[in-house]
Short mmCIF file of C-alpha atoms in Angstrom, two decimals:
data_model
loop_
_atom_site.label_atom_id
_atom_site.label_comp_id
_atom_site.label_asym_id
_atom_site.label_seq_id
_atom_site.Cartn_x
_atom_site.Cartn_y
_atom_site.Cartn_z
CA UNK A 1 11.29 26.25 44.63
CA UNK A 2 7.55 26.60 44.50
CA UNK A 3 5.67 26.07 47.66
CA UNK A 4 3.14 23.28 47.87
CA UNK A 5 0.37 25.86 48.17
CA UNK A 6 1.29 27.35 44.79
CA UNK A 7 0.82 23.99 43.03
CA UNK A 8 -2.80 23.58 44.10
CA UNK A 9 -5.40 23.79 41.36
CA UNK A 10 -8.42 25.99 41.93
CA UNK A 11 -11.46 24.96 39.89
CA UNK A 12 -14.34 27.39 39.78
CA UNK A 13 -17.82 26.43 38.61
CA UNK A 14 -18.54 27.44 35.02
CA UNK A 15 -22.09 28.53 35.84
CA UNK A 16 -21.28 32.11 36.88
CA UNK A 17 -18.96 32.52 33.87
CA UNK A 18 -21.26 31.25 31.09
CA UNK A 19 -21.70 34.64 29.40
CA UNK A 20 -18.10 35.79 29.85
CA UNK A 21 -15.60 35.93 26.99
CA UNK A 22 -13.23 32.98 26.72
CA UNK A 23 -10.17 35.01 27.78
CA UNK A 24 -11.79 36.04 31.07
CA UNK A 25 -13.00 32.57 32.10
CA UNK A 26 -10.78 31.29 34.96
CA UNK A 27 -11.24 27.65 33.84
CA UNK A 28 -10.07 28.20 30.24
CA UNK A 29 -6.70 26.52 30.88
CA UNK A 30 -8.19 23.29 32.30
CA UNK A 31 -9.63 20.38 30.38
CA UNK A 32 -13.31 19.62 30.37
CA UNK A 33 -14.91 16.46 31.64
CA UNK A 34 -15.67 14.83 28.31
CA UNK A 35 -15.20 11.08 28.03
CA UNK A 36 -13.00 9.72 25.24
CA UNK A 37 -12.51 5.96 25.11
CA UNK A 38 -11.77 5.64 21.38
CA UNK A 39 -8.16 4.80 20.56
CA UNK A 40 -7.81 6.12 17.05
CA UNK A 41 -8.33 9.23 14.97
CA UNK A 42 -8.67 9.28 11.20
CA UNK A 43 -4.99 10.16 10.75
CA UNK A 44 -3.57 7.87 13.42
CA UNK A 45 -5.57 4.72 12.60
CA UNK A 46 -3.16 3.02 10.16
CA UNK A 47 0.13 3.64 12.06
CA UNK A 48 -1.32 2.80 15.48
CA UNK A 49 -3.16 -0.26 14.22
CA UNK A 50 -0.12 -1.70 12.45
CA UNK A 51 1.99 -1.00 15.54
CA UNK A 52 -0.51 -2.84 17.77
CA UNK A 53 -0.88 -5.78 15.39
CA UNK A 54 2.87 -6.27 15.08
CA UNK A 55 3.09 -6.61 18.86
CA UNK A 56 1.36 -9.97 18.52
CA UNK A 57 3.98 -12.67 18.16
CA UNK A 58 2.08 -14.66 15.52
CA UNK A 59 1.72 -11.66 13.21
CA UNK A 60 5.36 -10.73 13.70
CA UNK A 61 6.40 -14.31 12.92
CA UNK A 62 4.46 -14.42 9.66
CA UNK A 63 5.77 -11.00 8.59
CA UNK A 64 9.29 -12.33 9.25
CA UNK A 65 8.56 -15.38 7.05
CA UNK A 66 7.35 -13.05 4.27
CA UNK A 67 10.53 -10.98 4.53
CA UNK A 68 12.70 -14.11 4.44
CA UNK A 69 10.90 -15.29 1.31
CA UNK A 70 12.13 -12.20 -0.54
CA UNK A 71 15.75 -13.29 0.03
CA UNK A 72 16.65 -15.37 -3.06
CA UNK A 73 18.84 -17.88 -1.17
CA UNK A 74 16.21 -18.67 1.47
CA UNK A 75 12.90 -18.47 -0.41
CA UNK A 76 10.85 -21.65 -0.61
CA UNK A 77 8.28 -20.48 -3.16
CA UNK A 78 7.01 -17.27 -4.69
CA UNK A 79 7.10 -14.46 -2.12
CA UNK A 80 3.86 -12.90 -3.36
CA UNK A 81 1.91 -16.06 -2.51
CA UNK A 82 3.23 -16.01 1.05
CA UNK A 83 2.04 -12.40 1.53
CA UNK A 84 -1.63 -13.21 0.88
CA UNK A 85 -2.53 -14.85 4.25
CA UNK A 86 -0.82 -12.25 6.45
CA UNK A 87 -2.30 -9.37 4.43
CA UNK A 88 -5.80 -10.85 4.77
CA UNK A 89 -5.35 -11.36 8.52
CA UNK A 90 -4.03 -7.82 9.05
CA UNK A 91 -6.84 -6.33 6.92
CA UNK A 92 -9.63 -8.24 8.70
CA UNK A 93 -8.23 -7.33 12.11
CA UNK A 94 -7.92 -3.67 11.08
CA UNK A 95 -11.54 -3.62 9.89
CA UNK A 96 -12.67 -5.19 13.18
CA UNK A 97 -10.66 -2.63 15.20
CA UNK A 98 -12.07 0.24 13.13
CA UNK A 99 -15.62 -1.00 13.68
CA UNK A 100 -15.11 -1.35 17.45
CA UNK A 101 -13.52 2.11 17.67
CA UNK A 102 -16.38 3.66 15.70
CA UNK A 103 -18.86 2.11 18.15
CA UNK A 104 -16.81 3.48 21.07
CA UNK A 105 -16.80 6.94 19.45
CA UNK A 106 -20.60 6.88 19.02
CA UNK A 107 -21.08 5.72 22.60
CA UNK A 108 -18.81 8.52 23.87
CA UNK A 109 -20.82 11.03 21.85
CA UNK A 110 -24.07 9.82 23.45
CA UNK A 111 -22.62 9.98 26.97
CA UNK A 112 -21.04 13.41 26.44
CA UNK A 113 -24.29 14.90 25.11
CA UNK A 114 -26.48 13.46 27.85
CA UNK A 115 -28.34 15.96 29.99
CA UNK A 116 -27.44 16.05 33.66
CA UNK A 117 -28.60 17.79 36.80
CA UNK A 118 -26.47 20.55 38.32
CA UNK A 119 -26.73 21.23 42.02
CA UNK A 120 -25.66 24.57 43.36
#
């Protein structure tokens, strides 16, 4: 069992360690204080966005209708025609989400590169 005192985190100011090598800096194992409010990365955009969009009941309903239209016994009309509206809705929503996330990313970049005063 570790004592409660052993679990405490000691954070030391980076100012005295600015010229030190990375391996000797006592804060190298702790995260910085950068802000990140964007949800997506380039690689995770498509899977995360589809996952989020399919959590909306309306989108899930229309995807279910498209799937049912591919079953020959149940289909009402050509399945390809039924795919057009849901594909357009998913694409427009994905473009909107990408645009909003890009704006968040740019805003984070501005905030993270802002100069600040350091009191010692």
